PDB file of C-alpha atoms in Angstrom:
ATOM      1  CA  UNK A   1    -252.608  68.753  76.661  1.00 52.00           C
ATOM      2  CA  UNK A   2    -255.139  65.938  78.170  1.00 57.00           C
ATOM      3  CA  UNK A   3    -257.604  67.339  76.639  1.00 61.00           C
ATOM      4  CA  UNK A   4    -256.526  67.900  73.153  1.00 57.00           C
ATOM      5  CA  UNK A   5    -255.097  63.819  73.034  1.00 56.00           C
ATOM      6  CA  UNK A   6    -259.330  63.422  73.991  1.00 60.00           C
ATOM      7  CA  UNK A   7    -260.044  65.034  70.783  1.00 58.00           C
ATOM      8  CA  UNK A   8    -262.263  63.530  68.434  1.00 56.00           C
ATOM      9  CA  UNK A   9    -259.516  61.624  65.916  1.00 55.00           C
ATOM     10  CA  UNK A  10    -261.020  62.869  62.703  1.00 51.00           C
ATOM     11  CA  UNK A  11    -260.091  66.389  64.120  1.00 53.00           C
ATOM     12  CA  UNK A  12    -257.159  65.442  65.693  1.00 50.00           C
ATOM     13  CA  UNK A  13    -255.598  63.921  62.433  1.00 55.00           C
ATOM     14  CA  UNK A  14    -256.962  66.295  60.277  1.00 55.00           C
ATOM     15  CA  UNK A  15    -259.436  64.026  58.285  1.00 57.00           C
ATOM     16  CA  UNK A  16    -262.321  66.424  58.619  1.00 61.00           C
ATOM     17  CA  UNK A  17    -260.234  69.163  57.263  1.00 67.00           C
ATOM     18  CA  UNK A  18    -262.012  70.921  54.321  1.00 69.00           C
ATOM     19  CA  UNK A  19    -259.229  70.391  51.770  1.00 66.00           C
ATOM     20  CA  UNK A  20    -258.300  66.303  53.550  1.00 60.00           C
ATOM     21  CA  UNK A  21    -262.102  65.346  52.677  1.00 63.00           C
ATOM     22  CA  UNK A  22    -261.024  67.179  48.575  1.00 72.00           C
ATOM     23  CA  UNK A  23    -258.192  64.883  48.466  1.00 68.00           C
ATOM     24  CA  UNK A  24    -260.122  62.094  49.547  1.00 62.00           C
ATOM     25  CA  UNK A  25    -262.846  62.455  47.006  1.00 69.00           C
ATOM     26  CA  UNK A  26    -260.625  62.656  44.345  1.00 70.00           C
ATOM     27  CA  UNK A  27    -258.706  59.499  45.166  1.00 69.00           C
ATOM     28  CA  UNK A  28    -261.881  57.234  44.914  1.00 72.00           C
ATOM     29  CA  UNK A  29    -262.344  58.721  41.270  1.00 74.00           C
ATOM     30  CA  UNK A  30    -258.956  59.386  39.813  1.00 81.00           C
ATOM     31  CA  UNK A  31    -256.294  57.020  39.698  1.00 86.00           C
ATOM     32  CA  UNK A  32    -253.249  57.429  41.672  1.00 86.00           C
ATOM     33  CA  UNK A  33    -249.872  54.859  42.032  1.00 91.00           C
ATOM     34  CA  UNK A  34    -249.279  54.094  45.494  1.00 88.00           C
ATOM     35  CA  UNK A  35    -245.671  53.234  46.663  1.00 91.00           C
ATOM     36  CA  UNK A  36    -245.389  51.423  49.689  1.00 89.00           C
ATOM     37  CA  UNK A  37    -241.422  51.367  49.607  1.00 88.00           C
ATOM     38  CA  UNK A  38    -238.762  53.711  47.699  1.00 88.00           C
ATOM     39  CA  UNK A  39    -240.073  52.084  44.427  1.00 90.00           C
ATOM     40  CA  UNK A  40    -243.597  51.187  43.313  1.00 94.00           C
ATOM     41  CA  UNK A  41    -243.997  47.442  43.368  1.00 94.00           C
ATOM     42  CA  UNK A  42    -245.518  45.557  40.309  1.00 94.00           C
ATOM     43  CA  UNK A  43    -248.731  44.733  42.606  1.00 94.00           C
ATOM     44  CA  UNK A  44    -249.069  48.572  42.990  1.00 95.00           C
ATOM     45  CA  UNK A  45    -248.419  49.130  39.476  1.00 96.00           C
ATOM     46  CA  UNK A  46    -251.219  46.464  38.773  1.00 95.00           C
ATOM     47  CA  UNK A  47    -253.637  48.673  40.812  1.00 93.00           C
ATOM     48  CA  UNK A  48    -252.570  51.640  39.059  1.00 94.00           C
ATOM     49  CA  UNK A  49    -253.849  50.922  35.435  1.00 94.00           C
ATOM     50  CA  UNK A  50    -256.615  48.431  37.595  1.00 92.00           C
ATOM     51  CA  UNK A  51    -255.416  45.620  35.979  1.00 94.00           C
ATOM     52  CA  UNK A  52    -255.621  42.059  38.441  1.00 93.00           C
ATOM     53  CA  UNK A  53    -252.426  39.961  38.372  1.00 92.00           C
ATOM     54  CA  UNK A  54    -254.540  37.115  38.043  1.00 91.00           C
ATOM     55  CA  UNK A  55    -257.050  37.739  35.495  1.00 91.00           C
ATOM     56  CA  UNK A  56    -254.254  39.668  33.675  1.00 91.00           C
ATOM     57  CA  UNK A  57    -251.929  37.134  33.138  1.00 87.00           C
ATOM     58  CA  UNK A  58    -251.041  37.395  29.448  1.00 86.00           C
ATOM     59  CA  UNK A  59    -250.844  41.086  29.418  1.00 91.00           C
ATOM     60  CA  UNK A  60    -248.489  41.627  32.520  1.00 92.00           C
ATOM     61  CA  UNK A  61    -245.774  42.645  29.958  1.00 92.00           C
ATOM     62  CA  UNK A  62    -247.945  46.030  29.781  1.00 94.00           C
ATOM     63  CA  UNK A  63    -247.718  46.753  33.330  1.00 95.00           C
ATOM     64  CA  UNK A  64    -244.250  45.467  33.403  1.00 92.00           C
ATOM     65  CA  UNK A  65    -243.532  48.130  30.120  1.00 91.00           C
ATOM     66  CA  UNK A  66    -245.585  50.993  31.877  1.00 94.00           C
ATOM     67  CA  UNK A  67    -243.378  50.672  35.125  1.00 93.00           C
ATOM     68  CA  UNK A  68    -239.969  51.006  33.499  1.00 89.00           C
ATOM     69  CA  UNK A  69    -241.160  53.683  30.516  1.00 87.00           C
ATOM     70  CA  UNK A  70    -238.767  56.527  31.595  1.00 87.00           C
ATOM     71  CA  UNK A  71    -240.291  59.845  32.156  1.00 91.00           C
ATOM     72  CA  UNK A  72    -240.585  62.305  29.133  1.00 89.00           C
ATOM     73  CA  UNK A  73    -238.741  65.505  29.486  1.00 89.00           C
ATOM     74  CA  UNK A  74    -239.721  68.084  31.538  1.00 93.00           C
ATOM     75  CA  UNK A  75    -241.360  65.595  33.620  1.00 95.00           C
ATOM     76  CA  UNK A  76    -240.601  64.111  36.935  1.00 94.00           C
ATOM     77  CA  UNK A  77    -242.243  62.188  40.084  1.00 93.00           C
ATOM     78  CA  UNK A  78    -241.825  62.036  43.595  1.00 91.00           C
ATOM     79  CA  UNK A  79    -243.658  60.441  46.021  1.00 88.00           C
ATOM     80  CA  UNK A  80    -245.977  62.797  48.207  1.00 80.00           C
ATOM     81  CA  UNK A  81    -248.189  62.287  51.153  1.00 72.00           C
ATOM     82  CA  UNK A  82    -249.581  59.615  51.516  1.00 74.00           C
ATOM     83  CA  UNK A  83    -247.280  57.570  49.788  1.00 86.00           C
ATOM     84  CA  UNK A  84    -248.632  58.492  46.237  1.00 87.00           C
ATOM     85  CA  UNK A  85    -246.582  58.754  43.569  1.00 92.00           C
ATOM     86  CA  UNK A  86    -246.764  62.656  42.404  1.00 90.00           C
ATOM     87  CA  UNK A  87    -245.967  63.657  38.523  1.00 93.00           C
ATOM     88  CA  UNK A  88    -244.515  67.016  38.024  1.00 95.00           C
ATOM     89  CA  UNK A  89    -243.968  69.230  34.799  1.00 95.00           C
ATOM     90  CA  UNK A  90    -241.347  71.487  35.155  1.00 94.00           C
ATOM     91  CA  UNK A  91    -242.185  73.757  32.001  1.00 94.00           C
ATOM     92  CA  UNK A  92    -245.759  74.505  33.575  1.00 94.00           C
ATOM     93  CA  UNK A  93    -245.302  74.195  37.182  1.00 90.00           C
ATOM     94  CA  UNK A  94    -248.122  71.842  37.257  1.00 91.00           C
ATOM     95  CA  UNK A  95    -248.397  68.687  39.102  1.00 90.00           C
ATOM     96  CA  UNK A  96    -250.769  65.477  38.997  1.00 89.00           C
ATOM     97  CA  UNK A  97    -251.163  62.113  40.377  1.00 89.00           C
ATOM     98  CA  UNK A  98    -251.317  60.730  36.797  1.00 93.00           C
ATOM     99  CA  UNK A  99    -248.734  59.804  34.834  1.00 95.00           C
ATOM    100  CA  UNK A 100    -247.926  60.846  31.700  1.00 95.00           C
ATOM    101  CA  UNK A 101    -248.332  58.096  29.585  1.00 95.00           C
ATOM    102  CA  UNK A 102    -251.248  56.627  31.816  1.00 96.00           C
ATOM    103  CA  UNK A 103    -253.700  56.835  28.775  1.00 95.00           C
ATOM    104  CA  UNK A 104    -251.630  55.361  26.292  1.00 94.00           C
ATOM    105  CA  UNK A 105    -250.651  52.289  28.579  1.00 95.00           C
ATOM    106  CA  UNK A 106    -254.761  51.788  29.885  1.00 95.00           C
ATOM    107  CA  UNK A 107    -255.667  52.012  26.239  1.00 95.00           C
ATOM    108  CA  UNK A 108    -252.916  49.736  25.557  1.00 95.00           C
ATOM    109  CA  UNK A 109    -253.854  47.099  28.183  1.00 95.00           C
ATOM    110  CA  UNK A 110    -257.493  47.382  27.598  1.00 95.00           C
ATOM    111  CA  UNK A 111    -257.300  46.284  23.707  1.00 95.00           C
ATOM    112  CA  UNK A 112    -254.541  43.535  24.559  1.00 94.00           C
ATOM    113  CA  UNK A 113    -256.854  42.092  27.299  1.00 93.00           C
ATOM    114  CA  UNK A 114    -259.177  41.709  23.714  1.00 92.00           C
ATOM    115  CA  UNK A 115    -257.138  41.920  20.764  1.00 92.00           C
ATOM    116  CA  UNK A 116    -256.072  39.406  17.802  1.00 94.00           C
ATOM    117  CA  UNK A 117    -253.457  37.297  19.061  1.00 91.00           C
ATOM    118  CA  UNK A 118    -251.427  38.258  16.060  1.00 92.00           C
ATOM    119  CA  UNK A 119    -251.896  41.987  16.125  1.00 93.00           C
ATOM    120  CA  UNK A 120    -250.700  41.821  19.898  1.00 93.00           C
ATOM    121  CA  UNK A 121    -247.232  40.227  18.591  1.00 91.00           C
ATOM    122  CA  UNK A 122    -246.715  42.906  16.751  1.00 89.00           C
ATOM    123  CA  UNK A 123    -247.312  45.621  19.341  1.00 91.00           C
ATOM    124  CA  UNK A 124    -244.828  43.674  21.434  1.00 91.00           C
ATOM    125  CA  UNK A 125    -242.118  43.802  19.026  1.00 87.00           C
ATOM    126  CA  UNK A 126    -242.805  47.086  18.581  1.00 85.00           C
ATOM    127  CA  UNK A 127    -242.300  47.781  22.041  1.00 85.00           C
ATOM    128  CA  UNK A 128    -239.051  45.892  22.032  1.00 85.00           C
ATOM    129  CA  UNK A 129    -237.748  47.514  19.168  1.00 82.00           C
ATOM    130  CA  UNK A 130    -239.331  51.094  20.475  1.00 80.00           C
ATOM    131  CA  UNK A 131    -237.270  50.205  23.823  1.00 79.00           C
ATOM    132  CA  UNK A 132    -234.040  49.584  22.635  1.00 78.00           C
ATOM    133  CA  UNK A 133    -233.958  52.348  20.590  1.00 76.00           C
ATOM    134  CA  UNK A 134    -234.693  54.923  23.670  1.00 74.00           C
ATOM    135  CA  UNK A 135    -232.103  52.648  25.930  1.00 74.00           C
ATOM    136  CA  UNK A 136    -229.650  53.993  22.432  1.00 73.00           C
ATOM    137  CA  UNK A 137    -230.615  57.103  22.424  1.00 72.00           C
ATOM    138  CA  UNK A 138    -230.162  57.805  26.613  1.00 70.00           C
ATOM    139  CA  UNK A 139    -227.323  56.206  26.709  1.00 69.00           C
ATOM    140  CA  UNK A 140    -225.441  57.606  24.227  1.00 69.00           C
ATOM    141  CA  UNK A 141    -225.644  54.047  22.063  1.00 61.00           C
ATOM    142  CA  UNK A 142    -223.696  52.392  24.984  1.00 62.00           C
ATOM    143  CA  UNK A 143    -226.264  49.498  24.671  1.00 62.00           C
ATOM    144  CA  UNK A 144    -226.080  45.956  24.209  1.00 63.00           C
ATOM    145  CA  UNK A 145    -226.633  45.151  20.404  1.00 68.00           C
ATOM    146  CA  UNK A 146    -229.909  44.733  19.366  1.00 73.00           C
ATOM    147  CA  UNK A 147    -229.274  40.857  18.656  1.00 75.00           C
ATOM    148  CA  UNK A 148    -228.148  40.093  22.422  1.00 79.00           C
ATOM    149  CA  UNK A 149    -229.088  37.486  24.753  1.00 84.00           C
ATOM    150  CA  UNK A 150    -231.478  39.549  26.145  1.00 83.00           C
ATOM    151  CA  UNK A 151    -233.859  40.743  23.496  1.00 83.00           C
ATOM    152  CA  UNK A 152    -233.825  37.691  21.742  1.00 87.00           C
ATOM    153  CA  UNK A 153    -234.909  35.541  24.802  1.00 88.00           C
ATOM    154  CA  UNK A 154    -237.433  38.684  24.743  1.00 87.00           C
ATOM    155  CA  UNK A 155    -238.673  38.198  21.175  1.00 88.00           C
ATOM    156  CA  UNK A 156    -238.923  33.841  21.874  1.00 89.00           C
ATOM    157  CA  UNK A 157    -241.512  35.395  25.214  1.00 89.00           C
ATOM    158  CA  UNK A 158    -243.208  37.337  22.592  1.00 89.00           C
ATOM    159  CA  UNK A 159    -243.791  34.143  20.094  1.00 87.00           C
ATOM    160  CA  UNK A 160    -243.842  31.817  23.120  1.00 88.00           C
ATOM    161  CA  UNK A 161    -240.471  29.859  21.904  1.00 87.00           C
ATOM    162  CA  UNK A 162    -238.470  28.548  24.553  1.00 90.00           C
ATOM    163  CA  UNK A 163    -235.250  28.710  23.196  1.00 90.00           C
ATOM    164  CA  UNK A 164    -233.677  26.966  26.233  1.00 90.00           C
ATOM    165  CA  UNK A 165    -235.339  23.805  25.441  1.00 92.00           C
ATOM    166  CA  UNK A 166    -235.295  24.725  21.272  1.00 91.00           C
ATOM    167  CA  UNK A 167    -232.120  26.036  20.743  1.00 90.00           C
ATOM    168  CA  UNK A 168    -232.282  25.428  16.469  1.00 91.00           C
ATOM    169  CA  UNK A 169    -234.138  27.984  16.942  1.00 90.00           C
ATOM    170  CA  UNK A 170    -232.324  31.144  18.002  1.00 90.00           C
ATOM    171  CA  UNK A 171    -230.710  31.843  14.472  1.00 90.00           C
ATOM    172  CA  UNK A 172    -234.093  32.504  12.923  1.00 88.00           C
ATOM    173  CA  UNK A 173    -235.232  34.652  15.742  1.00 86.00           C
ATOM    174  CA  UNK A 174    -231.977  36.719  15.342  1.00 86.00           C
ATOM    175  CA  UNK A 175    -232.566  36.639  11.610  1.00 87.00           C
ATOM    176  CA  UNK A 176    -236.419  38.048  12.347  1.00 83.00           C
ATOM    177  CA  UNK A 177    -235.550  40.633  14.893  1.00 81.00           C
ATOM    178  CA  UNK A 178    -232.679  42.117  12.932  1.00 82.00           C
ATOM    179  CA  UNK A 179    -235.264  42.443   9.929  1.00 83.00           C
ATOM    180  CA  UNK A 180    -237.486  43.704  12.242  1.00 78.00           C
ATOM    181  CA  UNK A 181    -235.306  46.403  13.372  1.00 75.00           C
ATOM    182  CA  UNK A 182    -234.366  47.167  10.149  1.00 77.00           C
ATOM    183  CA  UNK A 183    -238.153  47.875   8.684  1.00 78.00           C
ATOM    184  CA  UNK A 184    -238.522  50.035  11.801  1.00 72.00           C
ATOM    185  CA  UNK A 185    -236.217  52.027  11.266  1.00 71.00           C
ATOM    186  CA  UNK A 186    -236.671  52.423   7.274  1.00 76.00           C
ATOM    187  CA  UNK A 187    -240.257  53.224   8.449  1.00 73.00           C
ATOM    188  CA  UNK A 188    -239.389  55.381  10.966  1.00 65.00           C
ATOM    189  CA  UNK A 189    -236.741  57.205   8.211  1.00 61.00           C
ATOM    190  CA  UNK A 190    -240.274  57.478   5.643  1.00 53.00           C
ATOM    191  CA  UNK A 191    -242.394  59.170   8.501  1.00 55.00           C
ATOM    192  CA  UNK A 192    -239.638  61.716   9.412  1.00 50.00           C
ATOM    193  CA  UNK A 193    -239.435  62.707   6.156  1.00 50.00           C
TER     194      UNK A 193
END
């Protein structure tokens, strides 16, 4: 047993196995979440679409968005060796180290990073109404009404109104975000149609 423990490490461990040195190729091209804990942290979600913390200051919202987007049905994760976050799809068996909406949110992130200010407001609102409506529809609509606490401190982020320190201004950000909603979903009515 000496002698195996005298091993060269790379053989020991496995790291000059054939389908280890595969794996290993493919994480320095494709990207992959890595999870430290139980949950991914928002530093390793940062990594994940390769966005910096720093640099990325005014677009954290789209990491923060892309780490609590729930999973679309059939799909699920799990977090494999190596402590990467795995994405299965139960309909074809098949299973990848990128998520599902991983396009949608880089392509998301990139044009906020270089967008209109303007057109980026609306994308966020968007979002918010987008989100509310799935929380809705999950929960069987046992949700907090769209014109809670909570969204509309969300929509005075989005328009950088702190309505702590201006508080005349929380009726006309209820008034906007309930005539928000209700374009969405008039629009959203048209396009089923």
């Amino acid at each position: 047993t000496l002698e195996y423990l005298d091993a060269d490490p790379f053989v020991l461990f496995g790291i000059d196995d054939s389908i280890t040195q595969k794996a290993l190729a493919r994480l320095e091209i494709q990207p992959h979440l890595l999870c430290s804990t139980h949950r991914p942290t928002l530093d390793e979600w940062f990594s994940y679409l390769k966005a910096d913390p720093v640099m990325d200051q005014g677009v954290e919202w789209v990491v923060q968005s892309f780490a609590e987007t729930e999973l679309p049905t059939p799909w699920t994760c799990y977090k494999g060796v190596g402590s990467i976050v795995c994405y299965v799809n139960h309909t074809d068996n098949c299973v990848t180290w990128k998520h599902p909406f991983y396009d949608y949110f880089a392509q998301l992130l990139q044009y906020c990073r270089t967008g209109p200010a303007e057109e980026i407001k609306k994308i966020r609102v968007n979002r918010l109404i987008w989100s509310y409506e799935t929380a809705t529809m999950s929960s069987g609509g046992h949700v907090d009404p769209l014109l809670s606490p909570e969204y509309v401190e969300q929509l005075g982020e989005i328009f950088a109104v702190d309505l702590a320190e201006h508080p005349y201004l929380v009726r006309p950000v209820k008034a906007f975000l309930k005539q928000f909603a209700h374009d969405y979903r008039v629009k959203e009515d048209i396009s089923r149609d």
